[in-house]
């Protein structure tokens, strides 16, 4: 297909057509028996041939979907007619499938033929979805001529969907239909989509409180599609003609319907009885799951889309914050709430405004006491850890904010990290929580360097990073010690992450050159990194560790060669004084990166060799 798309297309299309004729011809074999439909193919041989033909058709539909990329871009016009033929054929197949309802049909071999029929229908929907970029291009070409052909294709595609959006339909088919609607709403975005009766039927189905709720994934996809229909700007339409006011009112109505049960929880305490509590938790988690998905899908869009989105869910956001303290001990609910707030912080924090954002941060900082953090991390397994991870991710967004609005929170965020959270996880594995905590500490330093070093850029240039005045020194030292501690632990991912963070802080803010770092921490860090190389505990990171040692030593090579190296070797166990002298002599005092790292690796290898020799000799042979 990549080398000869035209040849592949003609070969595929002929085979597709042959199997389609069999599938479309099944209509003649359908017998209506009262409310049920039966497929009147009973002979064993016929059933076997039909099974093979339907399996082939599924594969061919998948292949035709994969061909979609060869009809767009520069060849759109040249291959337009071929693509149009394919799309029209796919539309016909999906409509036909929705009319004959293979998912409801009785067959002679139900365990074989029914899944085949469902699969063909699902693959035809998926193949159509693959052509959404082609449809978007077709739309932009004909938009101002209002081509009847395009309108007819999209309307017919939508007609195939409502019968499939039901709890009675197999989930595979239901999800294929939902994904197709999401693609048309997000990629094609036709102006007339909202006015198509079939799309309005889907709206009614989702917002009808008496309708049986769809499975979680399907519900989220449908709500995303309907929200995108109203929020995403129409392509090639001037701002003044986007009908934002009307779309905003529709979106508010949509979200009001989706959050109806959730908003009934306003002012209520968590139910005491287990059954009622589970039902309430389900309402909270399902509603927030849908809202979070809507926010995440709009976060990269223009200001107008984000404004409308936030207006529609403002009440739910405020309610979530009000309910948060009441459900703090239900880690599944807390995790869902924090996921929702994380999506709001990442996508809509400008729209939320500073006062509400401050209220959220303050509530979280008050609720996550040391006892609560310990309960989440120690007793509740993965769910509790996820809660803490989400909380740390929200704080990461806060500390990266460039304006002055959230700077007053920095002391309490640092205090929460170092005094409340770090002591709980320092001696425990908790790899995910640790990774998020150290990322938060890194972002805190990286984006708020002036919280520690307030001097102007000009002054620091004149001092060459030397005697810079420093603030909040104790907190800075605490953070650096935590980084140092992490290099003594076996977690290689955390080691790599944190080494990268230190290197970034050095390249951006000259961390290793700061007077405090040079005096109190530099020798310790270099010593720890060399010990890690000697113990071969993190061999995969040899190169990164070598470069970091070079960057730290290069701050003052003279001190490194004359003071640090002899002192480091003097403290090495398992070597005699002659061996230590040889190691010191063999370390070449060259200052370029390749030669220096070569010397470091030679030192490490020789030192390990000497220890090995000494350990294998009879006791007392070597005077250590």
XYZ file of C-alpha atoms in Angstrom:
624
model
C 0.000 0.000 0.000
C 2.850 2.402 0.769
C 4.707 1.690 -2.477
C 1.781 1.292 -4.883
C -1.311 2.867 -3.301
C -3.301 3.018 -6.574
C -2.619 -0.633 -7.424
C -3.367 -1.678 -3.820
C -6.595 0.298 -3.892
C -7.917 -1.280 -7.108
C -7.020 -4.803 -5.861
C -8.602 -4.188 -2.464
C -11.692 -2.522 -3.812
C -12.513 -5.427 -6.133
C -12.222 -7.915 -3.255
C -14.207 -5.606 -0.955
C -17.002 -5.286 -3.505
C -17.246 -9.071 -3.884
C -17.657 -9.635 -0.122
C -19.956 -6.630 0.222
C -22.354 -8.162 -2.292
C -22.664 -11.217 -0.022
C -23.229 -9.026 3.073
C -25.728 -6.689 1.413
C -27.509 -9.699 -0.075
C -28.287 -11.071 3.403
C -31.373 -8.841 3.477
C -33.103 -11.413 1.238
C -32.462 -14.122 3.855
C -33.924 -12.233 6.838
C -37.226 -13.605 8.147
C -39.325 -11.550 10.577
C -40.891 -13.717 13.288
C -42.976 -11.329 15.320
C -40.621 -9.006 17.264
C -37.531 -10.980 16.282
C -35.484 -11.254 13.093
C -33.921 -14.499 11.950
C -31.174 -15.058 9.413
C -32.429 -17.943 7.327
C -29.027 -19.458 6.464
C -28.983 -22.918 8.034
C -27.049 -25.396 5.852
C -23.673 -26.142 7.422
C -21.778 -25.433 4.215
C -23.577 -22.109 3.675
C -22.884 -21.081 7.269
C -19.198 -21.889 6.851
C -18.941 -19.897 3.590
C -20.815 -16.958 5.116
C -18.489 -17.018 8.147
C -15.397 -16.885 5.873
C -16.880 -14.112 3.725
C -17.787 -11.979 6.785
C -14.317 -12.457 8.311
C -12.743 -11.396 4.998
C -15.056 -8.400 4.810
C -13.953 -7.278 8.309
C -10.293 -7.475 7.274
C -10.922 -5.665 3.978
C -12.865 -2.873 5.717
C -9.914 -2.455 8.075
C -7.509 -2.310 5.117
C -9.687 0.251 3.302
C -9.635 2.359 6.486
C -5.837 2.149 6.512
C -5.792 3.486 2.930
C -7.411 6.770 4.046
C -4.071 8.580 4.417
C -3.297 8.028 0.695
C -6.272 10.192 -0.326
C -5.366 13.374 1.572
C -2.594 15.973 1.296
C -1.180 16.719 -2.160
C -3.108 13.910 -3.876
C -6.536 14.941 -2.551
C -7.763 16.246 -5.913
C -6.105 13.602 -8.087
C -7.633 10.732 -6.082
C -10.850 12.477 -5.065
C -13.196 10.262 -7.093
C -11.714 7.031 -5.732
C -12.030 8.293 -2.157
C -15.588 9.486 -2.748
C -16.535 6.027 -4.066
C -15.065 4.405 -0.938
C -16.759 6.801 1.472
C -20.149 6.460 -0.225
C -19.815 2.677 -0.133
C -18.890 2.767 3.581
C -21.844 5.039 4.347
C -24.142 2.614 2.553
C -22.756 -0.340 4.582
C -23.106 1.417 7.952
C -26.668 2.539 7.186
C -27.543 -0.964 6.050
C -26.071 -2.441 9.243
C -28.093 -0.051 11.409
C -31.259 -0.977 9.488
C -30.928 -4.795 9.567
C -29.630 -4.694 13.184
C -27.282 -7.712 13.040
C -26.715 -7.398 16.792
C -30.355 -8.408 17.407
C -30.547 -11.145 14.792
C -31.043 -14.834 15.534
C -28.705 -17.065 13.500
C -28.227 -20.807 12.980
C -24.738 -20.693 14.568
C -25.069 -17.818 17.063
C -21.617 -18.233 18.610
C -19.977 -17.749 15.185
C -22.185 -15.748 12.837
C -23.495 -13.184 15.318
C -20.010 -11.988 16.371
C -19.072 -11.904 12.639
C -22.043 -9.672 11.796
C -21.334 -7.371 14.749
C -17.659 -7.170 13.780
C -18.428 -6.191 10.158
C -20.733 -3.431 11.385
C -18.116 -2.160 13.888
C -15.345 -2.257 11.245
C -17.466 -0.281 8.758
C -17.940 2.463 11.387
C -14.214 2.422 12.202
C -13.282 2.589 8.500
C -15.547 5.621 8.054
C -13.927 7.245 11.079
C -10.539 6.856 9.350
C -11.823 9.112 6.538
C -12.676 11.992 8.884
C -9.578 13.978 7.774
C -10.577 13.426 4.143
C -14.103 14.620 4.975
C -12.660 17.705 6.703
C -10.689 18.563 3.552
C -13.749 17.892 1.359
C -15.725 20.244 3.624
C -13.171 23.053 3.336
C -13.208 22.697 -0.494
C -17.009 22.896 -0.853
C -17.949 24.915 2.224
C -18.999 28.108 0.500
C -20.892 26.319 -2.281
C -22.867 24.326 0.343
C -22.387 21.131 -1.621
C -25.419 18.920 -1.313
C -23.198 15.892 -1.810
C -21.178 16.623 1.359
C -24.260 17.425 3.453
C -25.885 14.205 2.290
C -22.820 12.092 3.238
C -22.556 13.564 6.754
C -26.325 13.364 7.352
C -26.383 9.715 6.258
C -23.418 8.885 8.521
C -25.260 10.453 11.452
C -28.456 8.533 10.587
C -26.580 5.270 11.197
C -25.712 6.228 14.801
C -28.893 6.622 16.958
C -29.980 2.932 16.710
C -26.521 1.918 18.024
C -26.514 4.229 21.027
C -28.307 1.909 23.368
C -27.569 -0.371 26.303
C -28.955 -3.296 24.240
C -26.154 -3.032 21.665
C -22.826 -4.883 22.124
C -20.217 -2.552 23.614
C -17.828 -3.032 20.673
C -20.459 -1.636 18.285
C -21.578 1.085 20.682
C -17.988 2.339 21.122
C -17.345 2.307 17.348
C -20.417 4.512 16.878
C -19.294 6.880 19.679
C -15.754 7.183 18.266
C -17.161 8.007 14.814
C -19.352 10.767 16.269
C -16.350 12.176 18.209
C -14.262 12.278 14.991
C -16.949 14.048 12.963
C -17.576 16.551 15.784
C -13.870 17.205 16.414
C -12.139 16.847 13.030
C -14.806 17.731 10.443
C -16.875 20.233 12.519
C -19.619 20.985 9.960
C -21.737 24.045 10.834
C -24.979 22.126 10.254
C -24.126 19.157 12.507
C -26.251 20.343 15.432
C -29.305 20.674 13.167
C -29.223 17.079 11.871
C -32.229 15.236 13.430
C -30.076 12.161 14.192
C -27.607 14.288 16.235
C -30.503 15.883 18.107
C -31.734 12.347 18.897
C -28.339 11.558 20.439
C -28.549 14.790 22.493
C -31.954 13.724 23.793
C -30.675 10.220 24.593
C -27.765 11.535 26.649
C -29.708 14.230 28.504
C -32.836 12.158 29.207
C -32.829 11.425 32.927
C -35.188 8.448 32.509
C -32.970 6.705 29.896
C -30.795 3.861 31.124
C -27.216 5.030 31.586
C -24.713 3.841 28.964
C -21.448 2.099 29.957
C -18.838 4.499 31.355
C -16.556 4.773 28.309
C -19.426 5.259 25.849
C -21.019 7.925 28.070
C -17.736 9.869 28.279
C -17.177 9.689 24.478
C -20.722 10.815 23.653
C -20.590 13.732 26.090
C -17.207 14.725 24.621
C -18.644 14.642 21.096
C -21.740 16.696 21.995
C -19.676 19.202 23.967
C -17.243 19.563 21.043
C -20.147 20.171 18.624
C -21.016 23.245 20.714
C -17.569 24.431 21.847
C -15.177 23.964 18.919
C -15.016 26.871 16.452
C -16.331 26.097 12.984
C -13.554 26.035 10.368
C -13.320 28.923 7.866
C -16.176 30.839 9.543
C -15.541 34.443 10.727
C -15.639 35.068 14.492
C -18.801 37.164 14.162
C -20.705 34.281 12.574
C -19.761 31.570 15.092
C -23.087 32.005 16.973
C -21.295 31.777 20.315
C -24.225 33.113 22.381
C -26.618 30.452 21.087
C -24.021 27.687 21.410
C -23.167 28.837 24.942
C -26.797 28.516 26.043
C -27.035 25.019 24.461
C -23.813 23.988 26.232
C -25.092 25.238 29.595
C -28.283 23.189 29.075
C -26.253 20.108 28.116
C -24.104 20.312 31.256
C -27.114 21.083 33.447
C -28.678 17.822 32.264
C -25.442 15.853 32.687
C -24.864 17.133 36.246
C -28.496 16.990 37.419
C -27.983 14.180 39.968
C -24.644 15.598 41.062
C -26.071 19.033 41.836
C -28.720 17.402 44.036
C -25.902 16.547 46.467
C -25.474 20.245 47.316
C -25.577 20.791 51.060
C -25.893 17.067 51.882
C -23.545 14.981 54.019
C -22.257 11.583 52.822
C -24.971 8.934 53.495
C -24.311 6.612 56.439
C -25.748 3.431 54.919
C -23.303 1.518 52.748
C -25.653 1.009 49.764
C -26.607 4.692 49.620
C -22.989 5.780 50.081
C -21.891 3.593 47.123
C -24.693 5.040 44.950
C -23.679 8.609 45.877
C -20.012 7.871 45.191
C -20.964 6.436 41.803
C -22.853 9.658 40.891
C -19.840 11.795 41.908
C -17.260 9.673 40.064
C -19.307 9.275 36.865
C -20.197 12.975 36.646
C -16.667 14.203 37.345
C -15.256 11.663 34.862
C -17.415 13.193 32.106
C -16.616 16.806 33.121
C -12.863 16.129 33.318
C -12.886 14.637 29.811
C -14.761 17.669 28.429
C -12.221 20.056 30.002
C -9.199 18.059 28.774
C -10.556 18.110 25.231
C -11.019 21.856 25.206
C -7.799 22.853 26.993
C -5.860 23.574 23.788
C -8.646 25.606 22.147
C -9.228 29.365 21.875
C -10.317 31.664 24.681
C -13.990 31.728 23.664
C -14.353 27.931 23.769
C -12.675 27.776 27.174
C -14.820 30.614 28.558
C -18.063 28.911 27.556
C -16.814 25.610 28.940
C -15.991 27.111 32.329
C -19.262 29.075 32.540
C -21.173 25.828 32.032
C -19.318 23.922 34.733
C -18.634 26.688 37.254
C -21.407 25.486 39.570
C -20.116 21.889 39.478
C -16.568 23.084 40.216
C -17.734 25.041 43.278
C -19.864 22.129 44.450
C -16.885 19.755 44.094
C -14.789 21.992 46.330
C -17.609 22.165 48.897
C -17.978 18.345 48.906
C -14.225 17.664 49.002
C -13.716 17.850 52.828
C -16.712 15.537 53.421
C -15.268 12.796 51.198
C -11.563 13.159 52.099
C -11.502 9.630 53.587
C -13.046 8.044 50.460
C -9.919 7.736 48.337
C -11.759 6.727 45.110
C -13.927 9.882 45.293
C -10.990 12.085 46.313
C -8.943 10.794 43.378
C -11.751 11.597 40.912
C -12.207 15.081 42.422
C -8.472 15.829 42.235
C -8.326 14.560 38.632
C -11.132 17.000 37.797
C -9.395 19.906 39.544
C -6.094 19.007 37.864
C -7.845 19.223 34.460
C -9.299 22.630 35.478
C -5.873 23.897 36.592
C -4.197 22.704 33.402
C -6.878 23.852 30.960
C -9.037 26.601 32.473
C -7.076 28.318 35.256
C -7.308 31.729 33.524
C -11.092 31.313 33.274
C -11.346 30.171 36.929
C -9.846 33.445 38.103
C -7.457 34.045 40.993
C -9.909 34.166 43.960
C -11.466 30.745 43.256
C -8.060 29.226 42.458
C -6.698 30.524 45.785
C -9.716 29.069 47.578
C -9.044 25.632 45.988
C -5.336 25.641 46.893
C -6.040 26.783 50.456
C -8.709 24.087 50.924
C -6.332 21.371 49.692
C -3.421 22.584 51.837
C -5.694 22.621 54.896
C -7.133 19.157 54.207
C -3.860 17.373 53.446
C -2.454 17.286 56.949
C 0.425 14.960 57.785
C -2.074 12.465 59.237
C -4.193 12.547 56.079
C -1.141 12.111 53.827
C 0.071 9.211 55.950
C -3.376 7.580 55.821
C -3.495 7.939 52.036
C 0.005 6.608 51.406
C 0.338 3.925 54.056
C -3.049 2.315 54.486
C -5.006 2.621 51.298
C -2.676 1.066 48.774
C -2.654 2.346 45.229
C -5.860 4.444 45.424
C -4.465 6.522 48.301
C -1.148 7.006 46.502
C -2.974 8.178 43.354
C -4.748 10.815 45.460
C -1.419 12.209 46.696
C 0.086 12.074 43.162
C -2.846 14.092 41.743
C -2.519 16.624 44.561
C 1.208 17.046 43.804
C 0.464 17.448 40.075
C -1.951 20.300 40.899
C 0.733 21.976 43.027
C 3.196 21.572 40.099
C 0.844 23.640 37.936
C 0.556 26.246 40.718
C 4.312 26.707 41.263
C 4.934 27.061 37.498
C 2.484 29.972 37.199
C 4.546 33.018 36.154
C 2.445 35.823 37.699
C 2.619 37.001 41.330
C -0.872 35.717 42.253
C 0.180 32.358 43.734
C 3.597 33.335 45.136
C 2.159 33.698 48.686
C 1.489 29.928 48.657
C 5.135 28.977 48.097
C 6.113 28.795 51.813
C 3.152 26.561 52.730
C 3.712 24.324 49.647
C 7.392 23.918 50.578
C 6.496 23.251 54.193
C 3.918 20.626 53.140
C 6.511 18.911 50.917
C 9.462 18.910 53.293
C 7.880 18.748 56.759
C 4.742 16.689 56.156
C 5.115 14.549 53.040
C 8.845 13.890 52.689
C 9.315 12.280 56.165
C 6.515 9.768 55.344
C 7.961 8.606 52.025
C 11.720 9.100 52.561
C 12.317 5.552 53.797
C 9.570 3.832 51.783
C 9.564 2.733 48.143
C 6.411 4.778 47.033
C 8.091 5.292 43.620
C 5.224 7.207 41.968
C 4.645 9.604 44.854
C 8.402 10.236 45.133
C 8.726 10.984 41.423
C 5.882 13.551 41.639
C 7.269 15.091 44.850
C 10.720 15.611 43.330
C 9.196 17.015 40.150
C 7.273 19.493 42.314
C 10.479 20.467 44.180
C 12.312 20.869 40.872
C 9.545 23.047 39.338
C 9.470 25.038 42.563
C 13.198 25.834 42.294
C 13.229 26.243 38.519
C 10.264 28.642 38.261
C 10.765 30.437 41.598
C 14.540 30.813 41.793
C 14.139 34.346 43.104
C 12.309 32.985 46.150
C 15.801 31.850 47.225
C 18.084 34.212 45.258
C 16.441 37.592 44.984
C 19.409 39.478 43.493
C 18.980 41.079 40.084
C 20.422 39.420 37.001
C 22.974 42.215 36.573
C 24.246 41.900 40.137
C 24.664 38.142 39.816
C 26.635 38.589 36.573
C 29.066 40.941 38.347
C 29.468 38.493 41.199
C 29.827 35.541 38.796
C 27.509 33.493 40.992
C 29.740 33.951 44.031
C 28.542 35.858 47.030
C 24.863 36.170 46.128
C 22.548 37.115 49.010
C 20.216 34.239 49.824
C 16.783 33.923 51.415
C 14.925 30.901 52.847
C 18.258 29.133 53.156
C 17.069 26.367 55.521
C 14.359 25.293 53.051
C 16.824 25.322 50.154
C 19.270 23.152 52.108
C 16.433 20.754 53.024
C 15.422 20.348 49.369
C 19.029 19.711 48.298
C 19.493 17.136 51.050
C 16.370 15.335 49.854
C 17.844 15.200 46.345
C 21.096 13.853 47.798
C 19.204 11.176 49.776
C 17.433 10.008 46.602
C 20.812 9.096 45.052
C 21.439 6.631 47.890
C 18.326 4.594 47.033
C 18.017 1.726 44.531
C 15.246 3.271 42.344
C 17.063 3.887 39.035
C 14.196 5.871 37.449
C 14.110 8.316 40.349
C 17.918 8.570 40.258
C 17.876 9.426 36.535
C 15.019 11.912 36.919
C 16.640 13.745 39.833
C 20.109 13.831 38.275
C 18.499 15.414 35.199
C 16.752 17.988 37.417
C 20.033 19.005 39.120
C 21.761 19.329 35.737
C 18.905 21.520 34.445
C 19.076 23.750 37.543
C 22.816 24.094 36.973
C 22.538 24.962 33.277
C 19.672 27.427 33.869
C 20.541 28.923 37.265
C 24.224 27.977 37.866
C 23.275 25.835 40.869
C 26.715 24.230 41.281
C 28.395 27.659 41.296
C 26.368 29.049 44.223
C 28.503 29.686 47.299
C 26.225 27.705 49.644
C 26.132 24.695 47.291
C 29.902 24.722 46.789
C 30.627 24.977 50.503
C 28.067 22.542 51.934
C 26.943 20.143 49.239
C 29.246 19.847 46.244
C 31.787 17.416 47.821
C 28.961 15.247 49.183
C 27.185 15.037 45.814
C 30.391 14.183 43.910
C 31.290 11.618 46.567
C 27.842 9.943 46.381
C 27.948 9.831 42.573
C 31.438 8.252 42.585
C 30.325 5.662 45.166
C 27.341 4.782 42.941
C 29.758 4.156 40.055
C 31.997 2.036 42.284
C 29.089 -0.104 43.529
C 27.786 -0.555 39.956
C 24.235 -0.161 41.292
C 23.148 2.140 38.439
C 25.326 0.944 35.578
C 22.806 2.001 32.932
C 23.439 5.629 33.908
C 27.259 5.574 33.792
C 27.434 8.234 31.097
C 24.983 10.631 32.776
C 26.735 10.251 36.134
C 30.156 10.888 34.510
C 28.898 14.121 32.913
C 27.325 15.303 36.190
C 30.589 14.655 38.095
C 32.444 16.661 35.426
C 29.984 19.585 35.681
C 30.343 19.636 39.467
C 34.139 19.329 39.398
C 34.470 21.993 36.691
C 33.179 24.647 39.120
C 36.692 24.570 40.649
C 39.043 22.009 39.077
C 42.001 23.055 41.253
C 40.134 22.245 44.487
C 38.831 19.003 42.978
C 42.332 17.759 42.068
C 44.213 19.086 45.102
C 41.696 18.608 47.938
C 38.639 16.544 47.024
C 40.333 13.630 45.242
C 42.976 12.883 47.932
C 40.329 13.192 50.647
C 37.921 10.882 48.774
C 40.638 8.237 48.267
C 41.773 8.532 51.891
C 38.255 7.594 52.989
C 37.970 4.586 50.642
C 37.766 1.289 52.511
C 39.553 -1.923 51.451
C 42.705 -0.325 49.905
C 46.244 0.076 51.224
C 48.078 3.422 51.114
C 50.211 2.399 48.104
C 47.138 1.549 46.075
C 45.533 4.871 47.010
C 48.687 6.716 45.862
C 48.678 4.856 42.529
C 44.993 5.755 41.975
C 45.697 9.434 42.736
C 48.749 9.464 40.424
C 46.857 7.798 37.551
C 44.015 10.370 37.579
C 45.027 12.716 34.747
C 44.472 16.365 35.558
C 42.889 17.198 32.221
C 39.955 19.557 32.095
C 38.043 18.628 28.942
C 34.925 16.479 29.291
C 36.026 13.312 27.383
C 39.437 13.073 29.137
C 37.951 13.830 32.560
C 35.145 11.234 32.333
C 37.685 8.706 31.010
C 39.809 9.337 34.109
C 36.762 8.941 36.372
C 35.837 5.585 34.808
C 39.474 4.403 34.992
C 39.629 5.382 38.685
C 36.402 3.479 39.395
C 37.516 0.341 37.523
C 40.994 0.305 39.109
C 39.581 0.857 42.580
C 37.129 -2.045 42.149
C 39.996 -4.232 40.830
C 42.230 -3.466 43.845
C 39.378 -4.264 46.257
C 38.699 -7.538 44.475
C 42.378 -8.534 44.697
C 42.620 -7.563 48.362
C 39.448 -9.490 49.248
C 40.737 -12.664 47.567
C 44.089 -12.710 49.437
C 44.498 -14.512 52.813
C 43.686 -12.282 55.812
C 46.639 -10.171 56.969
C 48.466 -10.209 53.591
C 47.581 -6.582 52.845
C 47.937 -3.912 55.525
C 44.793 -1.810 55.078
